[in-house]
Coordinates of C-alpha atoms in Angstrom, one line a residue:
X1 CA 96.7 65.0 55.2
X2 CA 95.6 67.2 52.5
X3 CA 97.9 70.4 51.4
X4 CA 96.2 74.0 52.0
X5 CA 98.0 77.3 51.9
X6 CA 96.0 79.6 53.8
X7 CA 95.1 82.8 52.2
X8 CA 97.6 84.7 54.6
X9 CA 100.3 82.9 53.6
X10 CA 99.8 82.7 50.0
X11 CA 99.0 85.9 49.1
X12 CA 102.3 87.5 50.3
X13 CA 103.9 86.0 47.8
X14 CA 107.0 84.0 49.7
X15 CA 109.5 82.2 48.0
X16 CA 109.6 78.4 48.8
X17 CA 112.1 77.3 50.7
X18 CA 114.3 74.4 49.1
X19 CA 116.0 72.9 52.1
X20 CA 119.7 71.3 51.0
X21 CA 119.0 67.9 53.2
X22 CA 116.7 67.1 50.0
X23 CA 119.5 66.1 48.2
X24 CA 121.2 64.1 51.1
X25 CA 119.8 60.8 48.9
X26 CA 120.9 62.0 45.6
X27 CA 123.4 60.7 43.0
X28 CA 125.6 62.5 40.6
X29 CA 124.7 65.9 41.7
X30 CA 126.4 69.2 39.7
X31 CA 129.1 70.2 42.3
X32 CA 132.1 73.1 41.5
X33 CA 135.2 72.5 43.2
X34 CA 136.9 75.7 45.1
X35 CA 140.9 75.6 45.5
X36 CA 142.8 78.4 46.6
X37 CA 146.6 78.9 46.9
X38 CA 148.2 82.5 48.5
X39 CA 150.6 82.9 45.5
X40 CA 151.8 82.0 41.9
X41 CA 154.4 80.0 43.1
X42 CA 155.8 77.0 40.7
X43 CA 154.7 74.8 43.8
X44 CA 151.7 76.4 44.7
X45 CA 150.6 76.1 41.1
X46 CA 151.3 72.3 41.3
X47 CA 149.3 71.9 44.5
X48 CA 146.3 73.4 42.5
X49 CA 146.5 70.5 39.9
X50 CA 147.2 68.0 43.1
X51 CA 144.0 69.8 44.2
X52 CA 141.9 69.0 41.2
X53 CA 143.3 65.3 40.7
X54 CA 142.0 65.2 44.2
X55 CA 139.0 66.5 44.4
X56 CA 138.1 65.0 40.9
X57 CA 138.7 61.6 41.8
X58 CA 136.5 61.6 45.4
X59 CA 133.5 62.9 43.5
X60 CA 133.7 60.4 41.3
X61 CA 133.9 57.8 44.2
X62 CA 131.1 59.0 45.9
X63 CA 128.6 59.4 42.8
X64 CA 129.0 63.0 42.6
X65 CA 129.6 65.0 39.3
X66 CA 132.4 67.2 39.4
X67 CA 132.0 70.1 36.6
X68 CA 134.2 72.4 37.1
X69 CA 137.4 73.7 39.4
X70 CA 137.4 77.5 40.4
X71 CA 140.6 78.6 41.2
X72 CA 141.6 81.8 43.1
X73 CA 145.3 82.6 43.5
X74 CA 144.8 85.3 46.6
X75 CA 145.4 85.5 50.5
X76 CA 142.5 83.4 52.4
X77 CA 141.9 85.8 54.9
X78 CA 139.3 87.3 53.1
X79 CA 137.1 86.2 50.5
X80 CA 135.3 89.4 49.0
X81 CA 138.9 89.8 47.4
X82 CA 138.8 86.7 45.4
X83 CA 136.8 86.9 41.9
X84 CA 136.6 82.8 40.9
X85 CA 135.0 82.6 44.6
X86 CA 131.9 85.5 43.7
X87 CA 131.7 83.2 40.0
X88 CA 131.1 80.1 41.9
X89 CA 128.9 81.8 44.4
X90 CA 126.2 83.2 41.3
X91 CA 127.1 79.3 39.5
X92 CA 125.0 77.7 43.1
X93 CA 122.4 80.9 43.3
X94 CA 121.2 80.2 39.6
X95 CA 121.8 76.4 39.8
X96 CA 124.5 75.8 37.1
X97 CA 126.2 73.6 40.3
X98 CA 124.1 72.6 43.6
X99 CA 127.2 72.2 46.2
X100 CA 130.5 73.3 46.7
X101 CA 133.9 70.4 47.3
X102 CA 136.5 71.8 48.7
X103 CA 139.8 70.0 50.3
X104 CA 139.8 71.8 53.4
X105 CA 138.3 74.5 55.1
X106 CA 141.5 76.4 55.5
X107 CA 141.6 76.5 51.4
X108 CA 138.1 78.0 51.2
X109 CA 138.7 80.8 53.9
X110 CA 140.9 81.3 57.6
X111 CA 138.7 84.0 59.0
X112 CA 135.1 82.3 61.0
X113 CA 133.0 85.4 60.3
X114 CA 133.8 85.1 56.2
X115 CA 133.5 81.4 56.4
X116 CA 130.2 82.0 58.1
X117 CA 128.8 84.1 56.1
X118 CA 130.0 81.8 53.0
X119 CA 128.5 79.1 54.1
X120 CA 125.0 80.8 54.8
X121 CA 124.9 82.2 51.2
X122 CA 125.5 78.7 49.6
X123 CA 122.7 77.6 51.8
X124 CA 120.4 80.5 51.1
X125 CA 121.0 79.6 47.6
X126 CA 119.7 76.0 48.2
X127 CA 123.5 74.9 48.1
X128 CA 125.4 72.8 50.5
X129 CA 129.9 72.8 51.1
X130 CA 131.4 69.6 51.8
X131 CA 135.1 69.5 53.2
X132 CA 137.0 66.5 52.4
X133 CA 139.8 67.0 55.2
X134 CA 137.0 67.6 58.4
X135 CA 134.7 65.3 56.8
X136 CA 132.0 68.1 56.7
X137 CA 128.7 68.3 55.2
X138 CA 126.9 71.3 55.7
X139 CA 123.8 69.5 55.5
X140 CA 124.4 67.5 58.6
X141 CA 125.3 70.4 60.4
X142 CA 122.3 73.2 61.0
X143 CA 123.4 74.8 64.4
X144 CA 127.0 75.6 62.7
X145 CA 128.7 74.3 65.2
X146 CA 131.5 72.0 63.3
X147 CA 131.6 74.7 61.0
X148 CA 132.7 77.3 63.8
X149 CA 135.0 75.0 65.2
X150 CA 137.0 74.2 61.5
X151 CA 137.5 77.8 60.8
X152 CA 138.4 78.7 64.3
X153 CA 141.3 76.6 63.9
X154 CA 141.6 77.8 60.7
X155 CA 141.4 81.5 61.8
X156 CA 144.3 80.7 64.9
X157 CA 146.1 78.5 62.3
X158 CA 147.4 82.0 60.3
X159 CA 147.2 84.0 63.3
X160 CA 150.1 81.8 64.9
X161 CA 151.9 81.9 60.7
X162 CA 151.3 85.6 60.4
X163 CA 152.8 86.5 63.8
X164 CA 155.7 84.2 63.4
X165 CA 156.5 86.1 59.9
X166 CA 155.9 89.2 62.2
X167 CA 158.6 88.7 64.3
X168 CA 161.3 87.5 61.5
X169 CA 160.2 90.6 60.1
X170 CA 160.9 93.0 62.9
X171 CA 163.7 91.1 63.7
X172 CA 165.2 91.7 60.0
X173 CA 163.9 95.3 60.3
X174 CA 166.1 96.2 63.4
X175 CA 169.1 94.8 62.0
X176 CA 168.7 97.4 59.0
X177 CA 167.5 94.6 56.4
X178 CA 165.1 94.4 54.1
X179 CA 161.9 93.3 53.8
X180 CA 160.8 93.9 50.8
X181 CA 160.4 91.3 47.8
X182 CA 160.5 94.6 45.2
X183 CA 162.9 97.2 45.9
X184 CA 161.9 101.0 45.4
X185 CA 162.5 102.3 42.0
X186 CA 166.2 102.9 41.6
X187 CA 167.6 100.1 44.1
X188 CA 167.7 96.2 43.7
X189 CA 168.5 93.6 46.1
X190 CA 172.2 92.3 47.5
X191 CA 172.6 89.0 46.9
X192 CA 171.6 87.4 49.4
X193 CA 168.2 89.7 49.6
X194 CA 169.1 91.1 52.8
X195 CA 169.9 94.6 52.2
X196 CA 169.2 97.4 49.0
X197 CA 171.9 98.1 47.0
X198 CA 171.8 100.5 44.0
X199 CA 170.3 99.8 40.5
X200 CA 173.1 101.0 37.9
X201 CA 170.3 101.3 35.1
X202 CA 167.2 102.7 37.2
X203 CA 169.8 104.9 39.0
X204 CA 169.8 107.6 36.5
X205 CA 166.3 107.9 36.1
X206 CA 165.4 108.2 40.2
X207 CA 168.5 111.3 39.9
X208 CA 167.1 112.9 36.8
X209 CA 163.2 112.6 39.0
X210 CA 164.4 114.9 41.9
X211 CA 166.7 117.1 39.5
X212 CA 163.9 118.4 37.7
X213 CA 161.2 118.3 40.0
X214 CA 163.9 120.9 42.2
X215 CA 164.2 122.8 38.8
X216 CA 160.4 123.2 38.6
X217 CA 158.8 120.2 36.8
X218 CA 155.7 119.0 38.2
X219 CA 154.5 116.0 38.5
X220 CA 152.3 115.3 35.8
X221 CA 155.4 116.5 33.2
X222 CA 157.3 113.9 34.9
X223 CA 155.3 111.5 33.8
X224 CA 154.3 112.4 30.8
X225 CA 158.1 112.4 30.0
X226 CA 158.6 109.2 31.8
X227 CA 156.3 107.3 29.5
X228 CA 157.2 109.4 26.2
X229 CA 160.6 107.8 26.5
X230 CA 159.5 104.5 27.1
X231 CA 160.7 103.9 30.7
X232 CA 158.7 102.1 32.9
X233 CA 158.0 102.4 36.5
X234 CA 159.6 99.3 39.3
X235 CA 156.5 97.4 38.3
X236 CA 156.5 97.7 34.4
X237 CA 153.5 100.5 34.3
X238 CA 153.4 103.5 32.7
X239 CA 154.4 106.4 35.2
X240 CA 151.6 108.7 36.7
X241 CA 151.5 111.5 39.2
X242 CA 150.9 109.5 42.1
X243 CA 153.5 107.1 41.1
X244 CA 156.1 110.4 40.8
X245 CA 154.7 111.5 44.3
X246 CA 155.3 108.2 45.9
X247 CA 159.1 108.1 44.5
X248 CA 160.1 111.7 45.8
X249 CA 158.6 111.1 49.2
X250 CA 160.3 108.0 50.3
X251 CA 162.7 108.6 52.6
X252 CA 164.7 105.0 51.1
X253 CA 166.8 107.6 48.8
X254 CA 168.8 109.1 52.0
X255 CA 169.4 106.0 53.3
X256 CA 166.2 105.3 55.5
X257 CA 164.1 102.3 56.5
X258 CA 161.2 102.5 58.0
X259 CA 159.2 99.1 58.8
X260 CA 155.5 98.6 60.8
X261 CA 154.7 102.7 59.8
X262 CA 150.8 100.9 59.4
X263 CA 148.4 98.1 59.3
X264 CA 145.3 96.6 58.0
X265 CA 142.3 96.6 60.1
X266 CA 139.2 94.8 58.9
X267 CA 136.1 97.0 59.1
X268 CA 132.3 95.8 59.9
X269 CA 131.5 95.6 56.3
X270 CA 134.4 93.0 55.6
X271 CA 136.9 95.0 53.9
X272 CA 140.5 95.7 54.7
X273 CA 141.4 99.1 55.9
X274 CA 145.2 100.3 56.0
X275 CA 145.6 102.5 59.1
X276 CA 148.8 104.4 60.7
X277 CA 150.1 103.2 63.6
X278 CA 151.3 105.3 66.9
X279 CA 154.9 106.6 65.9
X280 CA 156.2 104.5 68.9
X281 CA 155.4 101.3 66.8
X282 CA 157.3 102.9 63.8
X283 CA 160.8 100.6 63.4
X284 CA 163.0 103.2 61.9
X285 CA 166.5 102.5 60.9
X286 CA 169.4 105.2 59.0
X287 CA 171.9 104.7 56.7
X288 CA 170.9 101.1 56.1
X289 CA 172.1 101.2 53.0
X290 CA 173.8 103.6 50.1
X291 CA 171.5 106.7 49.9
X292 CA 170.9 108.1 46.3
X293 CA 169.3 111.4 47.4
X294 CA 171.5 114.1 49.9
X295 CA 169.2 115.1 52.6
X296 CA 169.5 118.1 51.1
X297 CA 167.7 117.7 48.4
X298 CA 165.2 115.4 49.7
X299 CA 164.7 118.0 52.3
X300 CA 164.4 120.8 49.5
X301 CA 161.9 118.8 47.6
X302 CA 159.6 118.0 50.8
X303 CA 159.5 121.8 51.1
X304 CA 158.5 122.1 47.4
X305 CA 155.7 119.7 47.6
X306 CA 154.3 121.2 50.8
X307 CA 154.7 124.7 49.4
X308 CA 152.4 123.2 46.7
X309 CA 150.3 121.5 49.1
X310 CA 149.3 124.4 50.7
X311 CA 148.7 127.0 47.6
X312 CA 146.5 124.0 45.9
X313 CA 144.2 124.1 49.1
X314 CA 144.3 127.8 49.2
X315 CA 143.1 127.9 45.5
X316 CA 140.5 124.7 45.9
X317 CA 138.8 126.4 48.7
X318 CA 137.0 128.7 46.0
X319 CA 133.9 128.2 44.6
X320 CA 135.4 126.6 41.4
X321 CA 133.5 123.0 40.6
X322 CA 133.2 120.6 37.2
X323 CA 130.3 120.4 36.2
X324 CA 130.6 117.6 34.1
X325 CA 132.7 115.1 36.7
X326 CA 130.3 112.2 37.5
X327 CA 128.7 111.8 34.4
X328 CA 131.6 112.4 31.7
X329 CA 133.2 109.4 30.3
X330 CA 136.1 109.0 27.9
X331 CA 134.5 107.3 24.5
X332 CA 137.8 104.9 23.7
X333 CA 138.6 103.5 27.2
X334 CA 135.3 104.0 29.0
X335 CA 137.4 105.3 32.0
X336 CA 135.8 108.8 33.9
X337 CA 137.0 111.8 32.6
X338 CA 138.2 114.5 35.9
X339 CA 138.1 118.0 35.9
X340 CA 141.6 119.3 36.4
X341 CA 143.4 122.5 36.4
X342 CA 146.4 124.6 35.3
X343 CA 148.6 127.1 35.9
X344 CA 148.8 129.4 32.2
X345 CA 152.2 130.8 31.2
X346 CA 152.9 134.0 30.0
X347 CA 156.2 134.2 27.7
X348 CA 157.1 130.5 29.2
X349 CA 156.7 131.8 33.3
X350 CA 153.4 130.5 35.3
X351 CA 151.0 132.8 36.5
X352 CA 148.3 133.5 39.1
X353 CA 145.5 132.4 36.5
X354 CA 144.5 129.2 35.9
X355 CA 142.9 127.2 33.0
X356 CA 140.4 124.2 33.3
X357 CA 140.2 121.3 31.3
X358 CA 138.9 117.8 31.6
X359 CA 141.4 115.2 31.4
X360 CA 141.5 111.4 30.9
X361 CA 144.5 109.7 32.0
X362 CA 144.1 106.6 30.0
X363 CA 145.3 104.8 32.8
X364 CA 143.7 101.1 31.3
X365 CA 145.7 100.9 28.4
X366 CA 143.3 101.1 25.7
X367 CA 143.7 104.8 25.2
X368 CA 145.9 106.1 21.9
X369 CA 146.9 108.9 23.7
X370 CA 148.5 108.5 27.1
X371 CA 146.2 111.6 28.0
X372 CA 143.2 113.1 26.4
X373 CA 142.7 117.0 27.6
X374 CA 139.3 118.9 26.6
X375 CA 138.6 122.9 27.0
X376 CA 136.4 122.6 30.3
X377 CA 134.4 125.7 29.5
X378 CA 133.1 123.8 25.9
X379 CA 132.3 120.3 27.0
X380 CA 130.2 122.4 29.9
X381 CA 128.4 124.3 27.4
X382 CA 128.1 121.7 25.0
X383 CA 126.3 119.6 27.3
X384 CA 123.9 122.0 28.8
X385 CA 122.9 122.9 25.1
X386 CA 122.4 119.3 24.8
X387 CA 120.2 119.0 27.6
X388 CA 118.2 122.1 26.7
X389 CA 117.8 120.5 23.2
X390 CA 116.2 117.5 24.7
X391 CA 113.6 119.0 27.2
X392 CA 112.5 121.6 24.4
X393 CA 111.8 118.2 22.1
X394 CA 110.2 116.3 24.7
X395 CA 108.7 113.5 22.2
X396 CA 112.2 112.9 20.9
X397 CA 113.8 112.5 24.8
X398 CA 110.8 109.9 25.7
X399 CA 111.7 108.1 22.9
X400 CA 115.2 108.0 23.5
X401 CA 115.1 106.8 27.2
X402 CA 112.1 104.4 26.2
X403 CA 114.7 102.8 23.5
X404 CA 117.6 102.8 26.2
X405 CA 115.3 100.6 28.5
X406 CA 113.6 98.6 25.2
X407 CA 109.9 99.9 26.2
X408 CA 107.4 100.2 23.1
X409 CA 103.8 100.4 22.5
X410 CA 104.0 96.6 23.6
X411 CA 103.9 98.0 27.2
X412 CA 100.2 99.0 26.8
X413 CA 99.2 95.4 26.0
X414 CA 101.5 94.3 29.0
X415 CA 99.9 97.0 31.2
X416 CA 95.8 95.3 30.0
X417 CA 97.6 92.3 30.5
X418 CA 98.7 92.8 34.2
X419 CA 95.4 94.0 34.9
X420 CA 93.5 90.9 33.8
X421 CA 96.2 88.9 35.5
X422 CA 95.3 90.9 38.9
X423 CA 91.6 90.1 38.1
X424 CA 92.2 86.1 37.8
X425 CA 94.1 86.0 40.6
X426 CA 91.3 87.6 42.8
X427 CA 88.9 84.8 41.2
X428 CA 91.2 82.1 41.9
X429 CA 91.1 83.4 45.9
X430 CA 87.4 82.9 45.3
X431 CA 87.2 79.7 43.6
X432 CA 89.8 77.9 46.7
X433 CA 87.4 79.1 48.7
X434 CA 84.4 77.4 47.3
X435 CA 86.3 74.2 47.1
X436 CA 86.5 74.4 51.0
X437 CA 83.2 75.1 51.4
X438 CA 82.0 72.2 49.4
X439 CA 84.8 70.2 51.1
X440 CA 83.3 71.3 54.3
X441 CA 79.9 70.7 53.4
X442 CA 81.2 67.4 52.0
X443 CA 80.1 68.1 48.1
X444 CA 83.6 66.9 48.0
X445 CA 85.6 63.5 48.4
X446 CA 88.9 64.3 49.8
X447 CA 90.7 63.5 46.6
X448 CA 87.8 65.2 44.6
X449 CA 89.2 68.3 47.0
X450 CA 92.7 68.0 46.4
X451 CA 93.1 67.5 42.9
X452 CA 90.9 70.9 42.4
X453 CA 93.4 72.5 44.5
X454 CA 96.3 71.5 43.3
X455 CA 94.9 73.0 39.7
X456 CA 94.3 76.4 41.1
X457 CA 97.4 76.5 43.0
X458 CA 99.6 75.4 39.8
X459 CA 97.5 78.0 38.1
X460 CA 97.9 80.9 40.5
X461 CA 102.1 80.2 40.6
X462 CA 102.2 80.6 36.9
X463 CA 100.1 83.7 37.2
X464 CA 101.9 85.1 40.2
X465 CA 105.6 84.6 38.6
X466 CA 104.1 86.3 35.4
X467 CA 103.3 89.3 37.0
X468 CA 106.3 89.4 38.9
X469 CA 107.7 90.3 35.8
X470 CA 104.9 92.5 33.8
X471 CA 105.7 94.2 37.4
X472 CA 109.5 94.3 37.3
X473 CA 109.1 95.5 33.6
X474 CA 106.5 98.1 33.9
X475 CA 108.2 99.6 37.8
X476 CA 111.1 100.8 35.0
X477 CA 108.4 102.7 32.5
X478 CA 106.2 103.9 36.0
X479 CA 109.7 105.3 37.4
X480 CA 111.1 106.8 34.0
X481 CA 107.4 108.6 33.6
X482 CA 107.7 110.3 37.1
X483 CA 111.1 111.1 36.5
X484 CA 110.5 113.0 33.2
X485 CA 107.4 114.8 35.0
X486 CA 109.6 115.6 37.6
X487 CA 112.6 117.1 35.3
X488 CA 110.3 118.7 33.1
X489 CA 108.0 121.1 35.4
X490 CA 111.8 121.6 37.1
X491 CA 113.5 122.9 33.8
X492 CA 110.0 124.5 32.1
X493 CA 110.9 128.2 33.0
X494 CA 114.7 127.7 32.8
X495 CA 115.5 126.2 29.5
X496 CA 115.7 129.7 27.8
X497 CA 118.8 131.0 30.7
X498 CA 120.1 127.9 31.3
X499 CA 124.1 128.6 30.9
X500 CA 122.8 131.4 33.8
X501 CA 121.6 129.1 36.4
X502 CA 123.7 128.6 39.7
X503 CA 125.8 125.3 39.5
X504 CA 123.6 123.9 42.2
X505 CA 121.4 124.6 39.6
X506 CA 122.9 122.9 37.1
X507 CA 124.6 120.1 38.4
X508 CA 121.1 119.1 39.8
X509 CA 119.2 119.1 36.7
X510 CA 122.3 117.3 34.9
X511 CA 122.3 114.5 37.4
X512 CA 118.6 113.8 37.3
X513 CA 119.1 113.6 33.6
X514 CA 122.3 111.7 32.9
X515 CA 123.7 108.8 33.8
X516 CA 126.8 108.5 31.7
X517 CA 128.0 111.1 28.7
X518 CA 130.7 109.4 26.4
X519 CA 132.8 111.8 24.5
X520 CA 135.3 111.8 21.3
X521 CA 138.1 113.5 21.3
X522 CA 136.7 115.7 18.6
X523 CA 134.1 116.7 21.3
X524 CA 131.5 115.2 19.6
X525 CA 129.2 112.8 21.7
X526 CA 129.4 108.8 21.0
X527 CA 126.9 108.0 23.2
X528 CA 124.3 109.5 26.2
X529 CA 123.1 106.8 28.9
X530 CA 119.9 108.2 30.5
X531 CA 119.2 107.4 34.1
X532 CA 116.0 104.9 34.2

């Protein structure tokens, strides 16, 4: 039987479906093996080389070619947390491997609707997953059943875990002992891990946190004092404001536990929500251990920081925005630069008026400066001049975004060449139609018939996945062309009073425009990234 597209099918352009069974047959096919442990422990880190050996060896048995391991060290109740998992995910959707080997389902993922959905990617991607322990190919298995029944187990299999660390938890949690692995700043654990005692050289540091923040220090001189003299917060970081929040509203300095306060909920999308739960849940234990904070002072700096809570949403309720948040970005760590305010001092006392500033916080590391401050009303009228200067030179901004998405006069000969493209393609529909005809009329042997069409179809794929990408290419210069039009009769009649606009105003005519502005700390601009 002769193969025919019909014109209905073949001129919607569908992908071809590339069903897994295919390579059922096949030898030494490109598989990545997945292994996952929950932790870096010394033995979990030997069971991922036990893993490998393993894997390694039954590929090889079975005439399959192993070329790679990925290897996630995370929880496997989820796998959108797990970066070696997305890397072998993109490997089997652009065909670097064509199946996955894992050991067991329970190492790839304990939670049926992630498995699931796993499995269905690899699939969609022409991939298959084969489990070593269930003896399960997903190529033998096209209603999912198996697969639902392996990670159902799976699923109950850490239910049952989880609930017994649960209990052990809350049992440990009513005795007044600890749970933690990493005591709060300031405390370390007994001996025997059971309870907190105090940390003789963090000590000092927690007291000297809640003497000045009493005397009048804020948060963010806290830090920035903190990381001037080198110490380090309880996990080796540099300090920040939210870190010096978290410390001076933990109720562990008085002497308090308090265990199952929340939980984590998964939401539709996948994710992993922490919620509170009813304050009848709450497990919560005093004088559990030596306190380091008096209750009064705790109870004198909770009154500061709500005190401060409230006059902060007093003054944020104005009409006061930043212009610039969104699109300004630090030039030396590429991290987004905030708009942020502060008090000003008169002869060393705060008062009512406040100055603005953007502020990066240099929180990756690769910032000189542990914090970068710029005068908020100059970078705002810096880069409204900027954009001013562009639309008033409207050959100069064309040019620029064309060069930020690579479009030259090429794009003209692409555009012709689309067209005649279009125009073959509509003669090709013609000429498979002729060859039916003849066929039909029998002008044709069946071979004749075939042959022919199997030319034009070859010829009309080529064609098609050419201008698939003259399309691609050219949707980028059609969509940057509107958007200019569009900006430019917006900005016309404005350009000459544009510091005077509204900041609806402005902030729409910058965010039409911009995309990312990198900054020196010199104010002068490294780099503009136009939205295409």
């Amino acid at each position: 039987m002769y193969e025919y597209i019909p014109n209905h099918v073949a001129g919607r352009k569908l992908e071809r479906y590339h069903n897994p069974k295919e390579t059922l047959e096949m030898e030494f096919l490109d598989l990545g093996g997945y292994i996952r442990v929950s932790t870096p422990k010394q033995t979990q880190m030997t069971s991922i080389e036990n893993q490998k050996r393993y894997l390694y060896e039954w590929a090889e048995l079975n005439k399959y070619n192993l070329t790679k391991c990925y290897v996630d060290i995370k929880s496997g109740e989820y796998t959108y947390l797990r970066n070696e998992l997305k890397e072998l995910l993109e490997d089997v959707r652009n065909g670097v491997i064509r199946g996955v080997l894992v050991k067991e389902i329970s190492r790839t993922s304990r939670d049926v609707m992630d498995m699931l959905e796993l499995k269905r990617k690899i699939t969609h991607y022409g991939g298959f997953i084969i489990s070593l322990k269930e003896a399960y190919d997903s190529r033998k298995d096209d209603d999912e059943f198996l697969l639902i029944i392996y990670s159902g187990l799976a699923q109950k299999e850490r239910k049952t875990t989880a609930s017994r660390v649960k209990v052990t938890q809350i049992i440990k949690a009513k005795d007044g002992k600890t749970n933690v692995p990493l005591p709060a700043f300031g405390y370390k654990l007994s001996d025997d891990k059971q309870t907190l005692v105090i940390n003789e050289e963090t000590a000092p540091t927690l007291h000297f946190i809640f003497e000045k923040y009493i005397e009048g220090w804020g948060q963010l001189k806290l830090a920035k004092y903190l990381n001037k003299t080198g110490i380090k917060s309880r996990r080796g970081f540099n300090w920040s404001s939210n870190a010096i929040k978290t410390v001076l509203s933990n109720p562990i300095y008085i002497g308090t536990t308090i265990y199952n306060a929340t939980t984590l909920l998964r939401s539709p999308d996948g994710t992993q929500n922490r919620v509170i739960r009813p304050f009848e849940e709450w497990i919560v234990r005093e004088n559990t251990h030596e306190p380091l904070i008096t209750i009064e002072d705790f109870n004198k700096v909770q009154h500061i920081m709500n005190e401060k809570k409230e006059k902060d949403s007093k003054e944020w309720s104005c009409d006061r925005k930043y212009l610039a948040t969104g699109i300004l970005f630090c030039s030396t760590c590429y991290g987004k630069i905030f708009g942020s305010r502060y008090p000003k001092k008169s002869k060393g006392k705060k008062t009512n008026d406040f100055c603005y500033r953007y502020r990066c916080d240099g929180r990756n590391g690769k910032c000189i400066s542990p914090m970068k401050y710029w005068d908020m009303e100059r970078v705002d009228h810096m880069i409204l001049d900027i954009f001013r200067s562009l639309f008033e030179d409207s050959e100069r901004l064309t040019k620029a975004l064309k060069n930020q998405i690579h479009t030259t006069d090429e794009d003209l000969l692409i555009a012709e060449e689309r067209t005649s493209i279009k125009l073959r393609l509509e003669e090709l529909e013609k000429a498979v139609n002729r060859q039916y005809t003849a066929y039909e009329a029998e002008a044709l042997e069946l071979h004749e018939y075939k042959d022919r069409l199997a030319e034009l179809r070859e010829e009309k794929q080529r064609l098609i996945n050419r201008l698939d990408k003259i399309t691609e290419r050219l949707n980028k210069v059609d969509t940057l062309n509107e958007r200019l039009n569009r900006v430019f009769m917006q900005v016309r009649d404005k350009l000459d009073n544009i510091h005077d606009l509204t900041y609806e105003e402005k902030i729409s005519l910058l965010n039409a425009t911009f995309e990312k502005i990198f900054i020196n700390s010199d104010y002068s601009i490294k780099e503009i990234v136009f939205k295409t």
